[in-house]
Short mmCIF file of C-alpha atoms in Angstrom, two decimals:
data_model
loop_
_atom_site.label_atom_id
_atom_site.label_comp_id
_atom_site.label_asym_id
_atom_site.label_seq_id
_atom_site.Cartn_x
_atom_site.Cartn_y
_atom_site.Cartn_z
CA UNK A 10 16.69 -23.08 5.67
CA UNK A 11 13.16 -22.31 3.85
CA UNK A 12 12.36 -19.05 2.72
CA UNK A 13 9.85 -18.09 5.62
CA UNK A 14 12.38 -19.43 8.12
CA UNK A 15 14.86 -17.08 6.59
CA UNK A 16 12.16 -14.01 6.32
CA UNK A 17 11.58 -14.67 10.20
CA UNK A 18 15.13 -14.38 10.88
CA UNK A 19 14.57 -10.84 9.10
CA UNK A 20 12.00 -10.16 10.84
CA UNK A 21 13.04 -11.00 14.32
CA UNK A 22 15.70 -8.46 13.72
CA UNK A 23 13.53 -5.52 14.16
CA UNK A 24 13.92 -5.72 17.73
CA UNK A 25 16.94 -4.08 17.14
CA UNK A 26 16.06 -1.20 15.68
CA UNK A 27 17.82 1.80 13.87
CA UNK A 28 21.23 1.66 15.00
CA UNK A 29 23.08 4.35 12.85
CA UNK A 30 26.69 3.40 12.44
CA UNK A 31 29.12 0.76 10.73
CA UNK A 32 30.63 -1.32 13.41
CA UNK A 33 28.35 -4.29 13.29
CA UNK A 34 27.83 -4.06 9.60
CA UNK A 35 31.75 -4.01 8.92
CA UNK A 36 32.14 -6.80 11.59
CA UNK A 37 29.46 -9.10 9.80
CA UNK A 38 30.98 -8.42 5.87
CA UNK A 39 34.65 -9.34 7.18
CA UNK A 40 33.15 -12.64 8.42
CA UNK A 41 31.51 -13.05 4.98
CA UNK A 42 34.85 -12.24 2.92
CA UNK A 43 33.70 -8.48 2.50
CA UNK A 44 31.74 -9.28 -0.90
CA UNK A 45 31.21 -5.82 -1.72
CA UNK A 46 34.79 -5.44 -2.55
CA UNK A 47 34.06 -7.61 -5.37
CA UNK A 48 31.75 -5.50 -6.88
CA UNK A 49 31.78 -2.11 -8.76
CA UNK A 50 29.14 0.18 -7.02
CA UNK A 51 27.31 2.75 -7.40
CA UNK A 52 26.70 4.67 -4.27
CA UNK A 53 23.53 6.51 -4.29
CA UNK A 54 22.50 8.67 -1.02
CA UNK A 55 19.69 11.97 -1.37
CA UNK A 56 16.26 12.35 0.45
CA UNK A 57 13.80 12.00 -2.49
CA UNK A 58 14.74 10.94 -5.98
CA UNK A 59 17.10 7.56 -4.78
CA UNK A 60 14.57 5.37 -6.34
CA UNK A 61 13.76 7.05 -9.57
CA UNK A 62 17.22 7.93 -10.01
CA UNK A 63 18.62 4.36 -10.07
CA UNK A 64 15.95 2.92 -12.22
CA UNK A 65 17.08 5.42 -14.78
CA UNK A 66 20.69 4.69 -14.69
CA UNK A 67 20.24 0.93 -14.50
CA UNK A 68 17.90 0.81 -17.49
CA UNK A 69 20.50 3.16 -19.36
CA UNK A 70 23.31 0.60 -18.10
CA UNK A 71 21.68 -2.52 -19.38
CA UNK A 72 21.10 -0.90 -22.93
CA UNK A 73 24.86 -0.33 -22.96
CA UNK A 74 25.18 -4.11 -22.48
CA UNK A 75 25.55 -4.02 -18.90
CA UNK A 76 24.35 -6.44 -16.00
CA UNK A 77 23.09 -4.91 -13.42
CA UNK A 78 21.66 -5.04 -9.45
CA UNK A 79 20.06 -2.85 -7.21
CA UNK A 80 19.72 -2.57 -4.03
CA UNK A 81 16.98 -0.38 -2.56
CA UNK A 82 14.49 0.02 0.20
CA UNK A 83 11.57 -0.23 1.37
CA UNK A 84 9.81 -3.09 -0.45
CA UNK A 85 6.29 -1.89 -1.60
CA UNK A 86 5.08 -4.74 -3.51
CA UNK A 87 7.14 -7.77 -2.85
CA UNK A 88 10.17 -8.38 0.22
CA UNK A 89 12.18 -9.60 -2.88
CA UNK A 90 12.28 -6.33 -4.82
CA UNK A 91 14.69 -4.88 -2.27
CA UNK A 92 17.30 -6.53 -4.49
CA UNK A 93 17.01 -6.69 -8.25
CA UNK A 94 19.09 -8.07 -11.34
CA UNK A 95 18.64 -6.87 -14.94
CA UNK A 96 20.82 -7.04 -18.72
CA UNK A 97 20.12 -5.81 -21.95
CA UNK A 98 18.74 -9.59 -22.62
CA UNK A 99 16.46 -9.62 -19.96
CA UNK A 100 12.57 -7.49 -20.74
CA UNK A 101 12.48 -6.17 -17.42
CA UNK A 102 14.23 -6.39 -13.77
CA UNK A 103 14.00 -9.96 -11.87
CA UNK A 104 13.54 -9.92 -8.15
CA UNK A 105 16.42 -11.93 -5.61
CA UNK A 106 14.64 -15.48 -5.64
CA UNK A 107 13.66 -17.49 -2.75
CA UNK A 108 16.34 -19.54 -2.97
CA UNK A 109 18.92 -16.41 -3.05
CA UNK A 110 17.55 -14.87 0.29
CA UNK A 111 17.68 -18.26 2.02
CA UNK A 112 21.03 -19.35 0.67
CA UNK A 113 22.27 -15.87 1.67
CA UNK A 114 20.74 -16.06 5.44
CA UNK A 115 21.60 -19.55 5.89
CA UNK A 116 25.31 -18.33 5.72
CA UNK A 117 24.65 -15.05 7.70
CA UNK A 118 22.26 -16.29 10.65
CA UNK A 119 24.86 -18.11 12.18
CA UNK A 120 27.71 -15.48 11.65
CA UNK A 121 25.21 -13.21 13.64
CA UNK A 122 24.84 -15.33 16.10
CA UNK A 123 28.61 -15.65 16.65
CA UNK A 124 29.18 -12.27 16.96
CA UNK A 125 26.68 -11.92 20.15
CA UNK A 126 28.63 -14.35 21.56
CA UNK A 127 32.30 -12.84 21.01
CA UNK A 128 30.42 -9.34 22.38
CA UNK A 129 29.59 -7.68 19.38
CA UNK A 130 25.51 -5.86 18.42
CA UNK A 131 23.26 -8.41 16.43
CA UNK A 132 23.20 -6.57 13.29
CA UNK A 133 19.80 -4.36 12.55
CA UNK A 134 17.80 -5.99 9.71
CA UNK A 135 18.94 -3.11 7.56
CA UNK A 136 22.50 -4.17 8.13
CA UNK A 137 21.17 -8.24 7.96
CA UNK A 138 19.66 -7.10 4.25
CA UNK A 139 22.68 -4.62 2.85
CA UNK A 140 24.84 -7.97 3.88
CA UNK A 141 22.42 -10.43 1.57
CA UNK A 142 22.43 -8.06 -1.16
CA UNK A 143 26.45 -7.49 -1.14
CA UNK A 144 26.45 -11.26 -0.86
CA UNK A 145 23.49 -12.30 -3.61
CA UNK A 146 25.04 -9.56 -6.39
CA UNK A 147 28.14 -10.39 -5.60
CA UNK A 148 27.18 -14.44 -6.45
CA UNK A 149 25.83 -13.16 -9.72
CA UNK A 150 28.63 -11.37 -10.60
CA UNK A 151 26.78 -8.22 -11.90
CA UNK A 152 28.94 -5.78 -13.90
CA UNK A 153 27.57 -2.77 -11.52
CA UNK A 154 25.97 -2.81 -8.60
CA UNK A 155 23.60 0.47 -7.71
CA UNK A 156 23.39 0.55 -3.89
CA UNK A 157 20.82 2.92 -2.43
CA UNK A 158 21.23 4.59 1.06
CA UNK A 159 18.58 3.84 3.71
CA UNK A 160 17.84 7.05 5.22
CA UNK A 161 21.22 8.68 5.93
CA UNK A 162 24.80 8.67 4.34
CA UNK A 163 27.92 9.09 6.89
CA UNK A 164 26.85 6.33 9.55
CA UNK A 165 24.28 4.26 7.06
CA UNK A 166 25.03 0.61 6.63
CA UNK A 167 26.01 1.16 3.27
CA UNK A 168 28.61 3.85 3.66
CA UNK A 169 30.54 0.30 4.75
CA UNK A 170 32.00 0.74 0.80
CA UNK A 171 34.61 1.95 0.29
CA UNK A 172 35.55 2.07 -3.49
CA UNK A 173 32.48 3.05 -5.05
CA UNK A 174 33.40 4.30 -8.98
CA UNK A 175 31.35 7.43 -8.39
CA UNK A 176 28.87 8.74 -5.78
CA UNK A 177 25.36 10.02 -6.45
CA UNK A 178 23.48 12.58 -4.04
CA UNK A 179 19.90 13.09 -5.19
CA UNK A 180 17.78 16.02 -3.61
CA UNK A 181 18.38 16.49 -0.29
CA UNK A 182 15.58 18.14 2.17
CA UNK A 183 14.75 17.84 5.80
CA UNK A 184 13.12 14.17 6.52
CA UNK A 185 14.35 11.98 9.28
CA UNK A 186 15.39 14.74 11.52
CA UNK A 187 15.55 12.68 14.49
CA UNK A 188 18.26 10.69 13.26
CA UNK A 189 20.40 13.35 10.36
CA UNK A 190 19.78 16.72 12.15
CA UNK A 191 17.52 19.68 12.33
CA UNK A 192 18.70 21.61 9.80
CA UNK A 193 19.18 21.06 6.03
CA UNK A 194 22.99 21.86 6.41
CA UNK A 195 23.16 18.83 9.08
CA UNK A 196 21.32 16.93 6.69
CA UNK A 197 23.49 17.35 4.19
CA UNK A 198 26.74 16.78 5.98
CA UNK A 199 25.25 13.38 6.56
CA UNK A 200 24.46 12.37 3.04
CA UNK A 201 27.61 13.90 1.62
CA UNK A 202 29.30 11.25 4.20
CA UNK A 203 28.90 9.01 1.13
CA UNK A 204 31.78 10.95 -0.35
CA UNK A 205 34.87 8.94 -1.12
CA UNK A 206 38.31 9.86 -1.57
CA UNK A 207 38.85 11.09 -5.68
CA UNK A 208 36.08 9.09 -6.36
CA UNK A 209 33.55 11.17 -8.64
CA UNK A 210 30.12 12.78 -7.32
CA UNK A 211 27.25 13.43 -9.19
CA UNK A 212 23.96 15.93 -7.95
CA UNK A 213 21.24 17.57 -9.33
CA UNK A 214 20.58 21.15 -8.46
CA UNK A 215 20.44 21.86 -4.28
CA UNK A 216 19.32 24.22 -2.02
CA UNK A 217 22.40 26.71 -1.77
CA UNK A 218 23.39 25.55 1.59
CA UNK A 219 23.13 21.69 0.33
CA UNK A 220 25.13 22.78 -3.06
CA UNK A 221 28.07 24.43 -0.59
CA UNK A 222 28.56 21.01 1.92
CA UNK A 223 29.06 18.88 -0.76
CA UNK A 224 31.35 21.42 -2.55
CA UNK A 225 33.52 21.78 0.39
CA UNK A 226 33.12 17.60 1.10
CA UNK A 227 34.34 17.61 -2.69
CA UNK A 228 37.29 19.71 -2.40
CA UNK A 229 38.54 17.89 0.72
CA UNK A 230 38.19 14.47 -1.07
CA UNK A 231 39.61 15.55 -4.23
CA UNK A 232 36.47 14.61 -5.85
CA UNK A 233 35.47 15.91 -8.96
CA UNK A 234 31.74 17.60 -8.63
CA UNK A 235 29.70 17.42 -11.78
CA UNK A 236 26.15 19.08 -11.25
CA UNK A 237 23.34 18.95 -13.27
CA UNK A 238 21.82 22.06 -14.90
CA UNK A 239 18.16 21.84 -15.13
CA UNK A 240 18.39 25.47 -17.08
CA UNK A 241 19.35 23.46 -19.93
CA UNK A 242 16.09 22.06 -19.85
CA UNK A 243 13.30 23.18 -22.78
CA UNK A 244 10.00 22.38 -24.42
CA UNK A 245 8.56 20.00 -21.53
CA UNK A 246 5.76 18.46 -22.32
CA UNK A 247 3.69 16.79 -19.69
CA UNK A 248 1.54 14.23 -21.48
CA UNK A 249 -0.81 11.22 -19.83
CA UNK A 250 1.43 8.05 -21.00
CA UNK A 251 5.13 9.91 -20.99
CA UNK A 252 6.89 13.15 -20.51
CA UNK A 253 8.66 15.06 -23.91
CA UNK A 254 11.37 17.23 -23.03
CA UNK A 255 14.34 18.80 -25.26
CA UNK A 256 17.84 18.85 -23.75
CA UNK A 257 19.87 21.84 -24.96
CA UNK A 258 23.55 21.20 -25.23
CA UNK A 259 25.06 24.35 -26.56
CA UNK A 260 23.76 26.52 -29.25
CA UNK A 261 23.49 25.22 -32.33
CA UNK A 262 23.25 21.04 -30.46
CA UNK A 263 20.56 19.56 -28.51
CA UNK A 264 18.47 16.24 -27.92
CA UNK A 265 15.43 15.51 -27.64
CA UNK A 266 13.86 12.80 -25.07
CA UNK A 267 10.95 11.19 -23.89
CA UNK A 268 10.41 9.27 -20.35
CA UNK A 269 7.75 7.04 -19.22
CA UNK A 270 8.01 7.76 -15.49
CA UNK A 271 5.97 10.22 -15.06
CA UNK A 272 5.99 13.24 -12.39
CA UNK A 273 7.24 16.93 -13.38
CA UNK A 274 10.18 16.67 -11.14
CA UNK A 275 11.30 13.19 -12.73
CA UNK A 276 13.09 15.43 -15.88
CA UNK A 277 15.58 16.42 -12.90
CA UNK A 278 16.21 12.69 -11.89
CA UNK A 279 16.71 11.50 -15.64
CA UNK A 280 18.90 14.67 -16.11
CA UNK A 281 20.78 13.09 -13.17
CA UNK A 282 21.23 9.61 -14.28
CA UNK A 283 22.27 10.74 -17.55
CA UNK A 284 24.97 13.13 -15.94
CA UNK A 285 26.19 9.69 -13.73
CA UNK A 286 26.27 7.76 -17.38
CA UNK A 287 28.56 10.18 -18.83
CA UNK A 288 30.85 10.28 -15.90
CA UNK A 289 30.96 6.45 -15.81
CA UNK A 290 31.53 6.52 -19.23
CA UNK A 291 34.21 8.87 -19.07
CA UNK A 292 35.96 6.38 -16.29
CA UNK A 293 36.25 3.74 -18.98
CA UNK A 294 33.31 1.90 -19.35
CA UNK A 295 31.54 2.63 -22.47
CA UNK A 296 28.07 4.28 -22.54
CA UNK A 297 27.43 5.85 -25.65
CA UNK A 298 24.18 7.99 -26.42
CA UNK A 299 21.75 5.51 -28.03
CA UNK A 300 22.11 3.66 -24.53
CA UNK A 301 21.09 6.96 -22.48
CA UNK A 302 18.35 7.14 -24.71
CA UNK A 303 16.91 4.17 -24.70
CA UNK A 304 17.38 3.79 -20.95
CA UNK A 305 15.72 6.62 -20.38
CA UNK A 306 12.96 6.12 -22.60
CA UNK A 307 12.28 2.47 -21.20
CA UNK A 308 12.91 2.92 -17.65
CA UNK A 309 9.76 2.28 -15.15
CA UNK A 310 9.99 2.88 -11.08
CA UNK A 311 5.97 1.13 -9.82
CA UNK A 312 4.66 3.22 -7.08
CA UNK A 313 6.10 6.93 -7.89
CA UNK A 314 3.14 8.76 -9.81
CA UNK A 315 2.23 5.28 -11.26
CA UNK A 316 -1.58 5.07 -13.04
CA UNK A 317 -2.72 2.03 -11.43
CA UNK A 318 -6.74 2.06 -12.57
CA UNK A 319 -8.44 3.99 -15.07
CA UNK A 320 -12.30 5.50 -15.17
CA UNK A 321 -11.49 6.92 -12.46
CA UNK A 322 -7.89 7.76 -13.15
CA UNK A 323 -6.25 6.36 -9.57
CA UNK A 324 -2.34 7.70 -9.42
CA UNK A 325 0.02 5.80 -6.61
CA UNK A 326 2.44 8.20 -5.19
CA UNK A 327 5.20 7.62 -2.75
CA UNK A 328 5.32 11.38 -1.39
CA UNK A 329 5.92 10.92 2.53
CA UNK A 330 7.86 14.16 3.51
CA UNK A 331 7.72 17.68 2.80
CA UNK A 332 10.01 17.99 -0.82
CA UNK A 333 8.17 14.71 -1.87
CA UNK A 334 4.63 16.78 -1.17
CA UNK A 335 5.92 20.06 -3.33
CA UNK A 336 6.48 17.75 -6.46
CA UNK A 337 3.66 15.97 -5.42
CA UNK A 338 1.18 19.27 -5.81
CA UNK A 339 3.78 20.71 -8.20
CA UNK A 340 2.39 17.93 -10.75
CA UNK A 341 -1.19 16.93 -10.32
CA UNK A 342 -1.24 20.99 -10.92
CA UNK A 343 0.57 20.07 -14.41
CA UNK A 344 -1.64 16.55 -15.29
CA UNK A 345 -4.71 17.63 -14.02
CA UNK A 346 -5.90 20.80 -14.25
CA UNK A 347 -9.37 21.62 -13.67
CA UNK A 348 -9.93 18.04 -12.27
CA UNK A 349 -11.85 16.62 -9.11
CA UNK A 350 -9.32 15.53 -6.82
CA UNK A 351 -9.77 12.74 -4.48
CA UNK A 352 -7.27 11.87 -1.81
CA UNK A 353 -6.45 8.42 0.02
CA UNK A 354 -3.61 9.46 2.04
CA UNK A 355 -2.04 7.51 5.17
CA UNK A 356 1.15 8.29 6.92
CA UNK A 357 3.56 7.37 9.99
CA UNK A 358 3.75 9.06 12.50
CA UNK A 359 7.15 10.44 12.53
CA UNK A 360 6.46 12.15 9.25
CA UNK A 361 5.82 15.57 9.14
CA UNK A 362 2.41 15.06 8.34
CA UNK A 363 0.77 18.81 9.33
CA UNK A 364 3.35 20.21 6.35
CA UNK A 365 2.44 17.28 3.87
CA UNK A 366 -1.14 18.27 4.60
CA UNK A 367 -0.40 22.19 4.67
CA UNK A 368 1.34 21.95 1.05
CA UNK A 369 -0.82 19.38 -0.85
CA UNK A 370 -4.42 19.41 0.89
CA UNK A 371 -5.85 22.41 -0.68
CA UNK A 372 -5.87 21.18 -4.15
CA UNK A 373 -8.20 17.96 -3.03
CA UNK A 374 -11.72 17.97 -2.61
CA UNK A 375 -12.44 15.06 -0.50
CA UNK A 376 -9.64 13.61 1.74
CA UNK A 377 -10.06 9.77 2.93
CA UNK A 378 -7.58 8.80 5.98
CA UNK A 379 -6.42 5.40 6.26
CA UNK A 380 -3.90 3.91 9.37
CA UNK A 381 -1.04 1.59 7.46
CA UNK A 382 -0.75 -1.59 8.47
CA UNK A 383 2.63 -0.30 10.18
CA UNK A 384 4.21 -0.12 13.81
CA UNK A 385 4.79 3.42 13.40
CA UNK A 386 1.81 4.83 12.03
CA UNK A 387 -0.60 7.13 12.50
CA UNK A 388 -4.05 6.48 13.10
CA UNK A 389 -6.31 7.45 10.52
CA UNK A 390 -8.51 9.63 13.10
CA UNK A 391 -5.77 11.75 13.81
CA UNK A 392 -4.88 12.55 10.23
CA UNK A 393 -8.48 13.24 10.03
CA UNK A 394 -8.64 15.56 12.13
CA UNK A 395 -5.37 17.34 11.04
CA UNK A 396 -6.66 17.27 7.48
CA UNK A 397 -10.61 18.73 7.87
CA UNK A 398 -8.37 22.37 8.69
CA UNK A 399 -7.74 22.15 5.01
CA UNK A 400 -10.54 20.35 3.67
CA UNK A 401 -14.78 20.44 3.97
CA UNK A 402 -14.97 16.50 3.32
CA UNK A 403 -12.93 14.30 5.44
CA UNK A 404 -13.76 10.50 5.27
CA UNK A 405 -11.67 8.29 8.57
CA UNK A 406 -12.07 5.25 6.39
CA UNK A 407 -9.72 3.56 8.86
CA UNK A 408 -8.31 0.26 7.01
CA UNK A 409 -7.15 0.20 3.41
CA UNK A 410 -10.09 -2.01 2.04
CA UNK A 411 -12.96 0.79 2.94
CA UNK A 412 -10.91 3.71 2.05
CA UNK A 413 -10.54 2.02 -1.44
CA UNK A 414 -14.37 0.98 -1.09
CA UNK A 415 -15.06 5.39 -0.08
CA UNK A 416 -13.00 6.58 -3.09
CA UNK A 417 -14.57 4.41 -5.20
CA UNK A 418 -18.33 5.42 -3.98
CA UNK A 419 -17.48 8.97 -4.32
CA UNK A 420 -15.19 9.13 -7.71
CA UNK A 421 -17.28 9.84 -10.86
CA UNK A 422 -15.73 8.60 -14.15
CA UNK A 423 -13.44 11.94 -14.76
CA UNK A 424 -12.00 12.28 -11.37
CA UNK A 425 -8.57 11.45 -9.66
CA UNK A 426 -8.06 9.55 -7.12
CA UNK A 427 -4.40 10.25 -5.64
CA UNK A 428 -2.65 7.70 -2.96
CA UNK A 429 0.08 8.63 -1.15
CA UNK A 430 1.47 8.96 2.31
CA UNK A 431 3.83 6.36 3.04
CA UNK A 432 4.83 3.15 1.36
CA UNK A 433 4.30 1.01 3.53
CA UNK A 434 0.39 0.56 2.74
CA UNK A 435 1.00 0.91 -1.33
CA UNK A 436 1.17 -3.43 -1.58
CA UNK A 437 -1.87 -3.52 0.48
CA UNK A 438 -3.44 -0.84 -1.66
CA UNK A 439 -3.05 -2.29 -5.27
CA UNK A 440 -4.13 -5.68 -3.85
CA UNK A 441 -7.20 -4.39 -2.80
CA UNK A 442 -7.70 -2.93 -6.52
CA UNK A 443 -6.76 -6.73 -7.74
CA UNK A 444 -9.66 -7.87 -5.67
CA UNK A 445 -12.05 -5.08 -6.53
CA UNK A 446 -11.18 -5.57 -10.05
CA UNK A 447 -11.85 -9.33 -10.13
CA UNK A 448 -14.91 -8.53 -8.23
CA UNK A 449 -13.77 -10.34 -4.75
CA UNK A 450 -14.85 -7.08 -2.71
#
């Protein structure tokens, strides 16, 4: 099987949906041997955070000497970043290849096609890709593994594990209500399904009702909670290349560190992936300080408050529900005070996208709609019109290309230019910037 034949096998598994539960994912991993119970995982659930969180911890695992993959979701550049490998010897994190996605589907194509037969659900592709990565880390023998939720926790494909070494829950806020509940206690419940049995959890600081679920999940599991204290916190400094900030460990001890990833709200993520090294270090596997440093210091995550273009200043952003939109605002108020800001902003449509506009539109200027090249989005008229309540100078630029082309018209040397909304349009977005830079458009 080729690579596009097995990406079209992907593909054609759409047409199943978003089935939330584990029967057909459970069902498919028995028939492959159950390969993620040859790996030692790290199982990562929360609304916003999952991404930047992981990246963190892997980059502080590979300093300790560790291999590493991930497994996250969506793909914003490239299908083959859902599943990445890194080690202290590598410079960066390699993507599954070709050859590992079409190895893996050539062996799970016809397992799905057995089950229809026997009377079982053709697994989702979600379930079709948690199987491949399982399957391709699991081939590479990777010391940990760092699995990231989809959208849930309790009935997600990944909750299929069932000896993770510790549990991560990153913040949680209301975003996929449709499927996790209307309320931020529901919402919680789910994600603290991810909870196993004495296995360790590590959070960040909640929203009281949030911090109380996963208390009383913890208690009931026999889980030890450890929760991060961002009073603890001093002497941030927000700069344009990295973020300073002092870590206060008692009163007369405390460390100072500096991250690359920027965003005022990514302090509370590295604060969280250093809380999950210290755990895992405390289960036996050294991690020892100059590794947490390092890690944190080195660690990159593309598309969250990434500079992509310079003169004008053009930030990515992958803020597509309402906490993402507070840190959103909370830190182009930090970086970039006094500035012009520009907006490109495109969303779907089952995103709250009157609150994203309520909390972050005021601060722009000019706000250019685009409609992602997406099944569920939301056409750039509509977000026009949502956004001119907010905002004298609406542009419905429509396709990627133009609004690109608008922002670029507009901008004067000193402005920003901030792009967010939904992933699902970022790839499109920084190749149109490749083109305009090599002066195709």
């Amino acid at each position: 099987m080729t690579y596009e034949e097995a990406r079209k096998f992907i593909d054609e598994a759409n047409q199943y949906g978003i089935v939330p539960g584990l029967s057909a994912i459970t069902e498919l991993l028995r028939r492959l041997g159950n390969p993620q119970e040859k790996l030692k995982i790290i199982h990562i659930a929360g609304t916003n955070g999952k991404g930047s969180t992981s990246s963190f911890l892997a980059k502080i695992l590979t300093m300790a000497g560790y291999s590493v993959g991930i497994y996250n979701s969506p793909a914003v550049f490239s299908y083959r970043e859902i599943i990445q490998i890194g080690s202290k010897r590598m410079d960066g994190f390699e993507y599954i290849t070709e050859q590992g996605v079409s190895d893996a589907i050539t062996i799970i194509k016809p397992i799905c096609r057995a089950m229809v037969e026997e009377g079982f659900a053709h697994p989702t592709t979600f379930e079709i890709e948690t199987a491949m990565a399982f399957l391709y880390l699991s081939w590479r023998s990777v010391d940990f593994a760092i699995i990231e939720a989809g959208m849930g926790g309790k009935l997600d494909a990944t909750n299929v594990i069932k000896y993770p070494i510790c549990s991560i829950i990153t913040s949680v806020s209301m975003d996929h209500m449709q499927y996790l509940g209307d309320s931020l206690e529901q919402i919680a419940r789910e994600k603290a399904g991810i909870i196993k049995e004495q296995v360790p959890l590590i959070t960040c600081k909640q929203e009281p009702v949030v911090l109380q679920v996963l208390e009383e999940t913890c208690r009931e599991k026999k889980s030890l909670l450890t929760c991060t204290n961002s009073m603890q916190i001093v002497n941030a400094r927000f700069l344009p290349d990295k973020t300073e900030f002092t870590l206060k460990l008692g009163s007369d001890k405390s460390i100072e560190y500096q991250i690359q990833v920027l965003g005022e709200h990514q302090i509370e993520n590295a604060l969280l992936a250093r809380a999950a090294a210290k755990v895992i270090n405390d289960l036996g596997y050294t991690i020892d300080e100059k590794a947490i440093w390092n890690g944190l210091n080195q660690a990159k995550w593309k598309g969250r408050f990434e500079v992509i273009d310079s003169k004008p200043c053009v930030i990515m952003d992958g803020a597509h529900n309402i906490d993402a939109a507070k840190r959103l605002r909370n830190s182009i108020k930090v970086y970039f005070t006094n500035r012009r800001i520009i907006y490109i902003i495109g969303v779907l449509a089952d995103k709250d996208y009157q609150g994203i506009l309520n909390i972050t539109a005021p601060l722009a200027e000019v706000i250019i709609t685009l409609t992602p090249n997406n099944k569920r989005a939301l056409p750039s008229s509509k977000l026009a019109e949502a956004a001119s309540v907010y905002c004298k100078k609406v542009i419905d630029a429509g396709t990627v290309d133009q609004a690109v082309a608008s922002a670029y018209q507009i901008a004067d040397k000193e402005d920003i230019i901030i792009v967010f909304g939904s992933l699902s349009y970022m790839g499109d977005l920084l190749h149109t910037l490749e083109n305009r830079k090599r002066g195709n458009i």
